[in-house]
Amino acid sequence: VQLQESGPGLVKPSHTLTLTCTVSGGSITTDYDYWSWIRQPPGEELEWIGYISYSGRTFYMPSLERRASISRDTTNNQFSLQLTSVTPIDTAVYYCARSSGAGPPDYWGQGTQVTVSS
């Protein structure tokens, strides 16, 4: 399974960040697979944002659920993250990842740097 993030590297404050993860070598509808967005701000630990399940169910970290939305395009085997009202605090490397069942992520994208700045 391979994952590849894509999206803008620079976003202005108060705007909406949209990232897409393209999956190959596996289907995002495979039973019991969960597709996550995770980020790592500079100098900080990894922070899980949320996931979309094989059935399309979503779940978010409580601190981000008002601003985050994860959706999917099963035709193109992609899933996306929208994060509204971004601030410089949202500057981070953003990763997409797969988990199988209840386990930790076992496949990761290479990550994409997103900087929030005017």
Coordinates of C-alpha atoms in Angstrom, one line a residue:
V1 CA 0.0 0.0 0.0
Q2 CA 1.3 3.4 -0.9
L3 CA 0.0 6.8 0.1
Q4 CA 0.8 10.2 -1.3
E5 CA -0.3 13.5 0.1
S6 CA -0.9 16.5 -2.2
G7 CA -2.0 20.1 -1.5
P8 CA -0.7 23.6 -1.1
G9 CA 2.5 24.3 0.8
L10 CA 1.4 27.7 1.9
V11 CA -2.0 28.8 3.2
K12 CA -3.1 32.3 4.4
P13 CA -4.5 32.7 7.9
S14 CA -8.3 32.3 8.2
H15 CA -8.4 30.4 4.9
T16 CA -9.2 26.7 4.5
L17 CA -6.5 24.0 4.1
T18 CA -7.4 21.2 1.8
L19 CA -5.1 18.1 1.4
T20 CA -5.7 14.9 -0.6
C21 CA -4.2 11.5 0.0
T22 CA -4.0 9.2 -3.1
V23 CA -3.9 5.5 -2.2
S24 CA -2.5 2.8 -4.5
G25 CA -1.9 -0.9 -3.9
G26 CA -5.0 -1.1 -1.8
S27 CA -8.6 0.1 -1.6
I28 CA -9.9 2.6 0.9
T29 CA -13.1 0.5 1.2
T30 CA -11.3 -2.6 2.3
D31 CA -13.0 -4.0 5.4
Y32 CA -11.6 -2.8 8.7
D33 CA -9.1 -0.3 7.3
Y34 CA -9.0 3.2 8.7
W35 CA -7.5 6.1 6.9
S36 CA -6.1 8.9 9.1
W37 CA -4.6 12.3 8.9
I38 CA -1.8 13.1 11.3
R39 CA 0.4 16.1 11.7
Q40 CA 3.6 17.1 13.3
P41 CA 4.2 20.8 14.2
P42 CA 7.8 21.9 14.2
G43 CA 9.5 20.7 17.4
E44 CA 6.5 18.9 18.6
E45 CA 5.0 15.4 18.8
L46 CA 2.8 13.7 16.2
E47 CA -0.8 14.8 16.5
W48 CA -3.6 12.7 15.2
I49 CA -6.4 14.7 13.5
G50 CA -9.0 12.1 12.6
Y51 CA -9.9 9.2 10.3
I52 CA -12.4 8.0 7.8
S53 CA -13.2 4.3 8.0
Y54 CA -13.7 1.7 5.3
S55 CA -17.4 2.3 5.6
G56 CA -17.1 6.1 5.4
R57 CA -17.5 6.8 9.1
T58 CA -15.5 9.7 10.5
F59 CA -14.0 10.5 13.8
Y60 CA -11.9 13.5 14.9
M61 CA -9.7 14.6 17.7
P62 CA -12.0 16.6 20.0
S63 CA -9.9 19.8 19.8
L64 CA -10.1 19.9 16.0
E65 CA -13.5 18.5 15.2
R66 CA -15.1 21.9 14.8
R67 CA -12.6 22.8 12.1
A68 CA -11.7 19.5 10.5
S69 CA -13.6 17.4 7.9
I70 CA -12.4 14.2 6.3
S71 CA -14.1 13.0 3.1
R72 CA -13.4 10.4 0.5
D73 CA -13.6 9.7 -3.2
T74 CA -14.0 6.0 -3.7
T75 CA -13.8 6.2 -7.5
N76 CA -10.3 7.7 -7.4
N77 CA -9.3 5.9 -4.2
Q78 CA -8.6 9.2 -2.4
F79 CA -9.4 10.7 0.9
S80 CA -9.2 14.4 1.8
L81 CA -8.8 16.7 4.8
Q82 CA -10.3 20.1 5.1
L83 CA -9.2 22.3 7.9
T84 CA -11.0 25.6 8.2
S85 CA -10.0 29.0 9.8
V86 CA -6.3 28.1 9.9
T87 CA -3.8 30.0 12.0
P88 CA 0.0 29.8 12.2
I89 CA -0.5 27.2 14.9
D90 CA -1.6 24.8 12.1
T91 CA 1.8 24.9 10.5
A92 CA 3.0 21.4 10.4
V93 CA 4.0 18.4 8.3
Y94 CA 0.8 16.6 7.4
Y95 CA 0.7 12.8 6.9
C96 CA -1.9 10.5 5.7
A97 CA -1.7 6.9 7.0
R98 CA -3.5 3.6 7.1
S99 CA -4.4 1.4 10.0
S100 CA -5.8 -2.1 9.8
G101 CA -8.3 -2.8 12.5
A102 CA -7.4 -1.4 15.9
G103 CA -3.7 -1.3 15.3
P104 CA -1.4 1.7 14.9
P105 CA -0.8 3.1 11.4
D106 CA 1.2 0.7 9.3
Y107 CA 1.5 2.6 6.1
W108 CA 2.3 6.3 5.8
G109 CA 2.7 8.9 3.2
Q110 CA 5.9 10.8 3.0
G111 CA 4.3 13.9 4.5
T112 CA 3.7 17.3 3.1
Q113 CA 4.8 20.6 4.7
V114 CA 2.0 23.1 5.2
T115 CA 2.9 26.6 6.4
V116 CA 0.2 29.1 7.5
S117 CA 1.4 32.6 6.8
S118 CA 0.3 35.8 5.2

